[in-house]
Amino acid sequence: MPERKQIFLPRIFLFLIIFFCALLSPVGASADSPTVITDDIVTDTVWTSSSSPYLVTNSISVTTDVTLTIAPGVVVKFLDSRLNIFGSLIAEGTEAEPISFTSFYDEEVGGDTDDETICYENIDEEGNVIEEICETFDLGEPLSGDWGGVYFKNSSGSILKHTSFRYAYNTIYIKTSTVDFENLKIQDGVAAIEIFRDSVVSLLGVDITNIERGVIDIYDGSLVSMRETRIHDVFGDAINVYEQSEVFLEDVSIEDVPDAGIVVFDQSLVEFDGLTISDTSENAVAVFYDSSFSGRELDVDSRLVNFSDTIVVFNGSDIYLKDSKITNCSTGGCIAVYDDTDYLANPSTANIEETVFDTGFSSGVVTFGESDVNVTISRSSFKDFSGHAVTNYSDFSIMAENNFWGDESGPYSEELNPAGLGEAILGNVSFDPWCANIDCKTRYPVIIVPGLLGTEISKLTADGPEKLWLDLA
């Protein structure tokens, strides 16, 4: 944990000095007056704005079948503690009056609760009071990991709206619980959201930034829906989905992540409708071990800084993309599909429709390995690849018919289309027929059958119509 900035003395000694001075001083101590919480909540309780801020000085629990309701505008601060929810938490703030959960040392909300002013009397040798002297001490600056977070365990019916969390260690931890979040902000913490063991979680309007380690980790058959969510400027993978969990994404944005964007692992599933991923230093999407990633309107921009495959599909997994765009792929492929020898009977699958592949130092789509992976690409387009638009290092065939390869003459293939001026292909790739333009109007050959009468087909020229197919009647 980073070293806390201190004033005068280390935090613990300063805190003890202030505490004892406050007890012994005849004049006393002055400070903001939070409502201090030390005991578990065992009956239905409401925390009101008039009693805000609340200061939780040791870990407390909302017990089973009990509801803690927090009113709009309340600030809850934690001093080396956390809040456990075994019952329910109803924290419904508003846009004008959000609810804040933060560190005791945070002075941006709830006042200077960590400032202490100690006053004492200066007395001469004869016992006369000369003056009153007051000194103010600040116990330190807030840091990530200052408090434990909010833990939901075997909880149901919790609702949090217009809430913000700062400086926590495990900000939100959910285990075998049902929780709904709306307009949630998490920042300046160690880990953002961890979801375990058959939990059901809804996230709407979430903004997560400046997280040091785990952002959103989902485990153990949990079910999560995530809408209108932005994850940016964080460390660690943005979203990890493990162990037969299912996640549904809609209008989700992932930006500036030094690790992976989304990892789907161990028989898990991610479905999406509107997903943007940019500036990841590792895979934008990784789909491993019998997992699935499917949807429409995926927009990935690797900004040519990602030295891994932009999207990787591995070991019995499948991917389906439609109406998507993948740009600026670096030294890896835009999409790589492969299996190891344990998956010969259960190969991976890739089905790509109406997707734009634009610019890369290597391949647009690359496959390799010994299993007969099933790759189909249709009504898509490729341009500006330094390597090949499609690369197949295996014996099986990639079905890549009805695509635009950057030129109406089709892709360049040394054996099958040496006159093609479009992007190059390598290996066993079925590409004919291809599209003549980016709108993917397929170039189908005209077949004339002897003895069969036809009509005229013409094209307009500067000199008038030019007959392409004569009426032989």
Coordinates of C-alpha atoms in Angstrom, one line a residue:
M1 CA 0.0 0.0 0.0
P2 CA 1.4 3.5 -0.8
E3 CA 2.9 5.5 2.1
R4 CA 0.4 7.9 3.6
K5 CA 1.4 11.5 3.6
Q6 CA 1.7 12.6 7.2
I7 CA 1.8 15.9 9.0
F8 CA 4.1 16.2 12.0
L9 CA 3.8 12.5 13.2
P10 CA 2.9 9.1 12.0
R11 CA -0.9 8.6 11.9
I12 CA -1.4 6.3 14.9
F13 CA 0.7 8.4 17.3
L14 CA -0.9 11.6 16.1
F15 CA -4.4 10.1 16.6
L16 CA -3.5 9.0 20.1
I17 CA -2.1 12.3 21.0
I18 CA -5.2 14.1 19.8
F19 CA -7.4 11.6 21.6
F20 CA -5.7 12.0 25.0
C21 CA -5.3 15.8 24.6
A22 CA -9.0 16.0 24.0
L23 CA -9.7 14.1 27.2
L24 CA -7.3 16.1 29.4
S25 CA -7.6 19.6 28.0
P26 CA -9.9 21.8 30.2
V27 CA -10.9 23.7 27.1
G28 CA -11.5 20.7 24.9
A29 CA -11.3 19.8 21.2
S30 CA -13.2 21.1 18.3
A31 CA -13.9 19.3 15.0
D32 CA -16.6 18.3 12.6
S33 CA -19.1 16.2 14.4
P34 CA -19.9 13.0 12.5
T35 CA -22.3 10.4 13.8
V36 CA -20.1 7.6 14.9
I37 CA -21.3 4.0 14.2
T38 CA -19.7 1.2 16.1
D39 CA -22.4 -1.5 16.5
D40 CA -24.1 -3.9 14.2
I41 CA -27.4 -2.9 12.8
V42 CA -30.0 -5.4 14.1
T43 CA -33.3 -3.6 13.5
D44 CA -34.5 -1.6 10.4
T45 CA -32.6 1.6 10.5
V46 CA -32.5 4.9 8.5
W47 CA -29.4 7.1 8.2
T48 CA -30.6 10.7 7.5
S49 CA -28.9 13.6 5.9
S50 CA -29.3 15.7 9.1
S51 CA -27.1 13.3 10.9
S52 CA -24.5 13.1 8.1
P53 CA -21.6 12.4 7.9
Y54 CA -21.6 9.0 9.5
L55 CA -18.3 7.6 10.6
V56 CA -17.9 3.8 10.8
T57 CA -14.9 3.1 13.1
N58 CA -15.0 -0.7 13.1
S59 CA -16.5 -3.3 10.8
I60 CA -20.2 -3.6 11.3
S61 CA -22.9 -5.8 9.8
V62 CA -26.5 -5.3 8.8
T63 CA -27.9 -8.6 10.0
T64 CA -30.2 -11.1 8.3
D65 CA -33.7 -9.8 7.5
V66 CA -32.8 -6.3 8.5
T67 CA -32.7 -3.2 6.1
L68 CA -30.4 -0.3 6.4
T69 CA -31.9 2.7 4.4
I70 CA -29.6 5.6 3.6
A71 CA -31.2 8.9 2.6
P72 CA -30.1 11.1 -0.3
G73 CA -27.1 13.3 0.4
V74 CA -25.7 11.2 3.2
V75 CA -21.9 10.8 3.4
V76 CA -20.6 7.6 5.0
K77 CA -16.9 7.5 6.0
F78 CA -14.9 4.5 7.1
L79 CA -11.9 4.3 9.4
D80 CA -10.1 1.0 8.7
S81 CA -13.4 -0.8 8.6
R82 CA -16.1 -2.2 6.2
L83 CA -19.8 -2.6 6.0
N84 CA -21.2 -6.2 5.8
I85 CA -24.7 -6.6 4.4
F86 CA -26.5 -9.9 5.3
G87 CA -29.9 -8.2 5.1
S88 CA -30.6 -5.4 2.7
L89 CA -29.1 -2.0 1.8
I90 CA -31.3 0.6 0.3
A91 CA -29.2 3.6 -0.7
E92 CA -31.2 5.7 -3.2
G93 CA -29.5 9.0 -3.8
T94 CA -30.4 11.5 -6.5
E95 CA -28.5 13.3 -9.2
A96 CA -28.6 16.4 -7.0
E97 CA -28.0 14.6 -3.8
P98 CA -25.8 11.5 -4.3
I99 CA -24.8 9.2 -1.5
S100 CA -21.0 8.9 -0.8
F101 CA -19.0 6.0 0.7
T102 CA -15.5 7.0 1.3
S103 CA -12.4 7.2 3.5
F104 CA -12.3 8.9 6.9
Y105 CA -9.4 11.0 5.4
D106 CA -11.4 12.3 2.4
E107 CA -12.1 16.0 2.9
E108 CA -13.9 16.5 -0.5
V109 CA -17.2 15.3 0.9
G110 CA -18.6 15.3 4.5
G111 CA -16.2 18.0 5.7
D112 CA -12.8 17.7 7.4
T113 CA -13.6 14.8 9.7
D114 CA -9.9 14.0 10.0
D115 CA -8.9 17.5 11.1
E116 CA -8.7 17.9 14.9
T117 CA -8.2 21.2 16.7
I118 CA -6.7 21.0 20.1
C119 CA -7.0 24.0 22.4
Y120 CA -5.2 24.5 25.7
E121 CA -4.4 27.3 28.1
N122 CA -1.0 28.8 28.4
I123 CA -0.4 29.3 32.2
D124 CA 2.4 31.3 33.8
E125 CA 4.5 30.3 36.8
E126 CA 1.9 31.8 39.2
G127 CA -1.0 29.8 37.6
N128 CA -2.5 32.7 35.7
V129 CA -4.0 32.0 32.3
I130 CA -2.0 34.0 29.7
E131 CA -3.7 32.9 26.6
E132 CA -5.6 30.1 24.9
I133 CA -3.6 28.3 22.2
C134 CA -5.3 26.2 19.5
E135 CA -3.5 23.9 17.1
T136 CA -5.1 22.0 14.2
F137 CA -3.8 18.6 13.1
D138 CA -4.6 16.8 9.9
L139 CA -4.4 13.0 10.2
G140 CA -3.4 12.4 6.6
E141 CA -4.5 12.3 2.9
P142 CA -6.9 9.6 1.6
L143 CA -5.4 6.7 -0.3
S144 CA -6.7 3.6 -2.0
G145 CA -7.3 0.8 0.4
D146 CA -8.1 3.0 3.3
W147 CA -11.3 1.0 4.1
G148 CA -12.5 -2.4 3.4
G149 CA -15.6 -1.8 1.2
V150 CA -19.2 -3.0 1.2
Y151 CA -19.7 -6.8 1.4
F152 CA -23.0 -8.4 0.3
K153 CA -23.3 -12.0 1.6
N154 CA -26.5 -14.1 1.3
S155 CA -28.3 -10.8 0.8
S156 CA -31.3 -10.0 -1.4
G157 CA -33.2 -6.9 -2.4
S158 CA -30.4 -4.4 -2.1
I159 CA -30.7 -1.3 -4.3
L160 CA -28.1 1.5 -4.8
K161 CA -28.8 4.5 -6.9
H162 CA -26.7 7.6 -7.4
T163 CA -23.9 6.4 -5.2
S164 CA -20.2 6.9 -5.2
F165 CA -17.3 4.9 -3.7
R166 CA -13.8 6.0 -3.2
Y167 CA -10.5 4.8 -1.6
A168 CA -11.8 1.3 -0.8
Y169 CA -9.8 -2.0 -0.9
N170 CA -12.5 -4.4 -2.2
T171 CA -15.0 -1.7 -3.0
I172 CA -18.0 -3.9 -3.7
Y173 CA -17.9 -7.7 -2.9
I174 CA -21.0 -9.7 -3.7
K175 CA -21.4 -13.4 -2.8
T176 CA -24.7 -15.4 -3.2
S177 CA -26.6 -12.1 -3.3
T178 CA -29.0 -10.1 -5.5
V179 CA -28.1 -6.4 -5.9
D180 CA -29.2 -3.7 -8.3
F181 CA -27.0 -0.6 -9.0
E182 CA -27.9 2.5 -11.0
N183 CA -25.7 5.5 -11.6
L184 CA -22.7 4.1 -9.6
K185 CA -19.3 5.7 -9.5
I186 CA -16.2 3.8 -8.3
Q187 CA -12.8 5.4 -8.3
D188 CA -9.4 5.6 -6.5
G189 CA -9.7 2.0 -5.1
V190 CA -7.7 -1.2 -5.2
A191 CA -10.5 -3.5 -6.6
A192 CA -13.9 -2.3 -7.9
I193 CA -16.5 -5.1 -8.1
E194 CA -16.1 -8.8 -7.3
I195 CA -19.1 -11.1 -7.8
F196 CA -19.2 -14.7 -6.6
R197 CA -21.3 -17.9 -6.3
D198 CA -24.6 -17.6 -8.1
S199 CA -25.1 -13.9 -7.5
V200 CA -27.5 -11.9 -9.7
V201 CA -26.4 -8.3 -10.3
S202 CA -27.7 -5.4 -12.4
L203 CA -25.3 -2.5 -13.3
L204 CA -26.8 0.5 -15.0
G205 CA -25.0 3.8 -15.6
V206 CA -21.7 2.7 -14.0
D207 CA -18.4 4.7 -14.2
I208 CA -15.2 3.1 -12.9
T209 CA -11.8 4.8 -13.0
N210 CA -8.4 4.8 -11.4
I211 CA -8.5 1.2 -10.0
E212 CA -5.2 -0.4 -9.1
R213 CA -5.9 -4.1 -9.6
G214 CA -9.2 -5.9 -10.3
V215 CA -12.0 -4.0 -12.0
I216 CA -15.0 -6.3 -12.5
D217 CA -14.4 -10.0 -11.7
I218 CA -17.4 -12.4 -12.0
Y219 CA -17.2 -16.1 -10.7
D220 CA -19.1 -19.2 -9.9
G221 CA -22.2 -19.2 -12.1
S222 CA -23.2 -15.6 -11.5
L223 CA -25.5 -13.7 -13.8
V224 CA -24.7 -10.0 -14.5
S225 CA -26.3 -7.4 -16.8
M226 CA -24.3 -4.3 -17.5
R227 CA -25.7 -1.3 -19.4
E228 CA -24.5 2.2 -20.1
T229 CA -21.2 1.5 -18.3
R230 CA -17.8 3.1 -18.8
I231 CA -14.5 1.6 -17.5
H232 CA -11.5 3.8 -18.1
D233 CA -7.9 4.6 -16.9
V234 CA -7.7 1.5 -14.8
F235 CA -5.0 -1.2 -14.1
G236 CA -5.7 -4.9 -14.5
D237 CA -8.2 -6.6 -16.8
A238 CA -11.4 -4.6 -17.2
I239 CA -13.9 -7.5 -17.1
N240 CA -13.2 -11.2 -16.1
V241 CA -15.9 -13.7 -16.5
Y242 CA -15.2 -17.2 -15.0
E243 CA -16.7 -20.5 -14.1
Q244 CA -19.9 -20.8 -16.0
S245 CA -21.0 -17.2 -15.4
E246 CA -23.1 -15.3 -17.8
V247 CA -22.8 -11.6 -18.6
F248 CA -25.0 -9.4 -20.9
L249 CA -23.5 -6.1 -22.0
E250 CA -25.3 -3.1 -23.7
D251 CA -23.6 0.2 -24.5
V252 CA -20.4 -0.6 -22.6
S253 CA -17.1 1.2 -23.1
I254 CA -13.6 0.1 -22.0
E255 CA -10.8 2.6 -22.5
D256 CA -7.1 2.9 -21.6
V257 CA -6.5 -0.5 -20.0
P258 CA -2.9 -1.8 -19.7
D259 CA -4.1 -5.4 -19.5
A260 CA -7.0 -7.2 -21.2
G261 CA -10.4 -5.8 -22.0
I262 CA -12.7 -8.8 -21.5
V263 CA -11.6 -12.3 -20.5
V264 CA -14.2 -15.1 -20.8
F265 CA -13.1 -18.4 -19.3
D266 CA -14.2 -21.9 -18.3
Q267 CA -17.7 -22.4 -19.9
S268 CA -18.8 -18.8 -19.5
L269 CA -20.8 -16.6 -21.8
V270 CA -20.8 -13.0 -22.8
E271 CA -23.5 -11.5 -25.0
F272 CA -23.4 -7.8 -26.1
D273 CA -25.2 -5.2 -28.0
G274 CA -23.0 -2.1 -28.4
L275 CA -19.4 -2.6 -27.0
T276 CA -16.4 -0.3 -27.5
I277 CA -12.9 -1.3 -26.5
S278 CA -9.8 0.8 -27.1
D279 CA -6.2 1.1 -25.9
T280 CA -5.7 -2.3 -24.3
S281 CA -2.1 -3.5 -24.0
E282 CA -3.1 -7.1 -24.1
N283 CA -6.1 -8.9 -25.8
A284 CA -9.2 -6.7 -26.2
V285 CA -11.2 -9.9 -25.9
A286 CA -9.9 -13.4 -24.9
V287 CA -12.4 -16.4 -25.0
F288 CA -11.0 -19.6 -23.5
Y289 CA -12.0 -23.1 -22.7
D290 CA -15.6 -23.8 -23.9
S291 CA -16.7 -20.3 -23.6
S292 CA -18.8 -18.0 -25.8
F293 CA -18.6 -14.3 -26.9
S294 CA -21.3 -13.1 -29.2
G295 CA -23.2 -10.0 -30.3
R296 CA -23.4 -7.0 -32.5
E297 CA -21.8 -3.6 -32.8
L298 CA -18.4 -4.4 -31.3
D299 CA -16.0 -1.5 -32.0
V300 CA -12.3 -2.3 -31.2
D301 CA -9.4 0.1 -31.7
S302 CA -6.1 -1.3 -30.6
R303 CA -4.3 1.9 -31.6
L304 CA -1.4 -0.2 -32.9
V305 CA 0.0 -0.6 -29.3
N306 CA -1.4 -4.0 -28.5
F307 CA 1.3 -6.7 -29.1
S308 CA -1.1 -9.6 -28.6
D309 CA -3.9 -10.8 -30.8
T310 CA -6.7 -8.3 -30.6
I311 CA -9.3 -11.0 -30.1
V312 CA -8.3 -14.6 -29.3
V313 CA -10.6 -17.6 -29.4
F314 CA -9.1 -20.8 -27.9
N315 CA -10.0 -24.4 -27.0
G316 CA -13.6 -25.2 -27.8
S317 CA -14.8 -21.7 -27.6
D318 CA -16.9 -19.7 -30.1
I319 CA -17.3 -16.1 -31.2
Y320 CA -20.1 -14.5 -33.3
L321 CA -19.8 -10.9 -34.5
K322 CA -22.1 -8.8 -36.6
D323 CA -22.1 -5.1 -37.6
S324 CA -18.8 -4.7 -36.0
K325 CA -15.5 -2.9 -36.6
I326 CA -11.9 -3.9 -35.6
T327 CA -9.2 -1.4 -36.4
N328 CA -5.4 -0.8 -35.9
C329 CA -4.5 -4.3 -35.0
S330 CA -0.8 -4.6 -34.0
T331 CA 1.6 -7.4 -34.5
G332 CA -1.0 -10.1 -33.6
G333 CA -4.1 -10.8 -35.7
C334 CA -7.3 -8.9 -35.3
I335 CA -8.9 -12.3 -34.6
A336 CA -7.0 -15.5 -33.9
V337 CA -8.7 -18.9 -33.6
Y338 CA -6.9 -22.0 -32.5
D339 CA -7.1 -25.1 -30.3
D340 CA -4.7 -27.5 -28.7
T341 CA -4.8 -31.3 -29.3
D342 CA -7.2 -31.9 -26.4
Y343 CA -10.0 -30.2 -28.4
L344 CA -9.8 -32.1 -31.7
A345 CA -13.4 -33.4 -31.0
N346 CA -14.7 -30.1 -29.8
P347 CA -13.1 -27.4 -32.1
S348 CA -13.6 -23.6 -31.7
T349 CA -16.0 -21.7 -34.0
A350 CA -15.9 -18.2 -35.4
N351 CA -18.8 -16.7 -37.4
I352 CA -18.2 -13.1 -38.6
E353 CA -20.8 -11.1 -40.5
E354 CA -20.8 -7.5 -41.8
T355 CA -17.7 -6.6 -40.0
V356 CA -15.0 -4.1 -41.0
F357 CA -11.3 -5.1 -40.6
D358 CA -9.3 -1.9 -41.1
T359 CA -5.4 -1.7 -40.7
G360 CA -3.1 -4.1 -39.1
F361 CA 0.6 -5.0 -39.0
S362 CA -0.2 -8.7 -39.3
S363 CA -3.4 -10.6 -40.3
G364 CA -7.1 -9.7 -40.1
V365 CA -8.1 -13.3 -39.3
V366 CA -5.6 -16.0 -38.5
T367 CA -6.2 -19.7 -37.7
F368 CA -3.8 -22.5 -36.7
G369 CA -3.7 -25.6 -34.6
E370 CA -4.6 -29.2 -35.3
S371 CA -8.4 -29.2 -34.7
D372 CA -10.8 -28.5 -37.5
V373 CA -12.0 -25.1 -36.3
N374 CA -15.0 -23.7 -38.1
V375 CA -14.4 -20.2 -39.4
T376 CA -17.0 -18.4 -41.6
I377 CA -16.6 -14.8 -42.7
S378 CA -19.2 -13.1 -44.8
R379 CA -20.3 -9.7 -46.1
S380 CA -17.3 -8.2 -44.4
S381 CA -14.4 -6.0 -45.6
F382 CA -10.6 -5.9 -45.3
K383 CA -8.1 -3.2 -46.0
D384 CA -4.6 -2.0 -45.2
F385 CA -3.0 -5.2 -43.7
S386 CA 0.8 -5.5 -43.9
G387 CA 0.5 -9.3 -43.7
H388 CA -2.6 -11.0 -45.0
A389 CA -6.3 -10.3 -44.6
V390 CA -6.9 -13.9 -43.8
T391 CA -4.2 -16.4 -42.9
N392 CA -4.8 -20.2 -42.5
Y393 CA -1.9 -22.2 -41.2
S394 CA -4.1 -25.4 -41.0
D395 CA -5.4 -28.0 -43.5
F396 CA -9.1 -27.2 -43.0
S397 CA -10.8 -24.5 -45.1
I398 CA -11.8 -21.1 -44.0
M399 CA -15.1 -20.1 -45.6
A400 CA -14.6 -16.5 -46.6
E401 CA -17.0 -16.0 -49.5
N402 CA -19.0 -12.8 -50.2
N403 CA -16.5 -10.4 -48.7
F404 CA -14.8 -7.2 -50.1
W405 CA -11.1 -7.4 -50.1
G406 CA -10.3 -3.7 -50.9
D407 CA -10.5 -4.0 -54.7
E408 CA -13.2 -5.2 -57.1
S409 CA -10.7 -7.7 -58.6
G410 CA -10.8 -9.6 -55.3
P411 CA -8.1 -10.8 -52.9
Y412 CA -4.6 -11.6 -54.1
S413 CA -3.9 -15.3 -54.0
E414 CA -0.8 -16.6 -55.7
E415 CA -2.5 -19.8 -56.9
L416 CA -6.2 -19.0 -57.2
N417 CA -6.4 -15.2 -58.0
P418 CA -2.9 -13.9 -59.0
A419 CA -4.5 -10.9 -60.7
G420 CA -6.3 -9.8 -57.5
L421 CA -5.4 -6.3 -56.4
G422 CA -7.1 -6.6 -53.0
E423 CA -5.7 -7.7 -49.7
A424 CA -3.7 -10.9 -49.8
I425 CA -4.8 -14.3 -48.4
L426 CA -2.7 -17.2 -47.3
G427 CA -3.6 -20.9 -47.0
N428 CA -6.8 -22.8 -47.6
V429 CA -9.3 -20.0 -47.9
S430 CA -12.5 -20.2 -50.0
F431 CA -13.1 -16.6 -51.2
D432 CA -15.0 -16.9 -54.5
P433 CA -17.5 -15.3 -55.1
W434 CA -16.3 -12.0 -53.6
C435 CA -17.9 -8.5 -53.3
A436 CA -17.0 -5.8 -55.8
N437 CA -17.3 -2.9 -53.3
I438 CA -17.5 -2.2 -49.6
D439 CA -21.3 -2.3 -49.7
C440 CA -20.7 -6.0 -50.5
K441 CA -22.6 -6.3 -53.7
T442 CA -21.5 -9.7 -54.7
R443 CA -19.7 -10.3 -58.0
Y444 CA -21.6 -13.3 -59.5
P445 CA -20.5 -14.6 -62.9
V446 CA -22.9 -14.4 -65.8
I447 CA -23.6 -17.8 -67.3
I448 CA -24.9 -18.0 -70.9
V449 CA -26.6 -21.3 -71.8
P450 CA -26.6 -22.0 -75.6
G451 CA -30.1 -21.9 -77.0
L452 CA -31.5 -19.9 -74.1
L453 CA -32.8 -16.4 -75.1
G454 CA -32.1 -13.5 -72.9
T455 CA -32.8 -9.8 -72.5
E456 CA -30.4 -6.9 -72.9
I457 CA -28.2 -5.8 -70.0
S458 CA -26.6 -2.4 -70.4
K459 CA -24.4 0.1 -68.5
L460 CA -24.5 3.8 -68.9
T461 CA -21.4 5.5 -70.5
A462 CA -20.6 9.0 -71.8
D463 CA -21.6 7.9 -75.3
G464 CA -24.9 6.4 -74.1
P465 CA -25.9 2.8 -73.1
E466 CA -23.4 0.0 -73.8
K467 CA -24.8 -3.4 -74.2
L468 CA -23.2 -6.0 -71.9
W469 CA -25.5 -8.9 -72.8
L470 CA -27.2 -8.9 -76.1
D471 CA -30.7 -10.0 -76.8
L472 CA -30.1 -12.9 -79.2
A473 CA -33.7 -13.2 -80.3

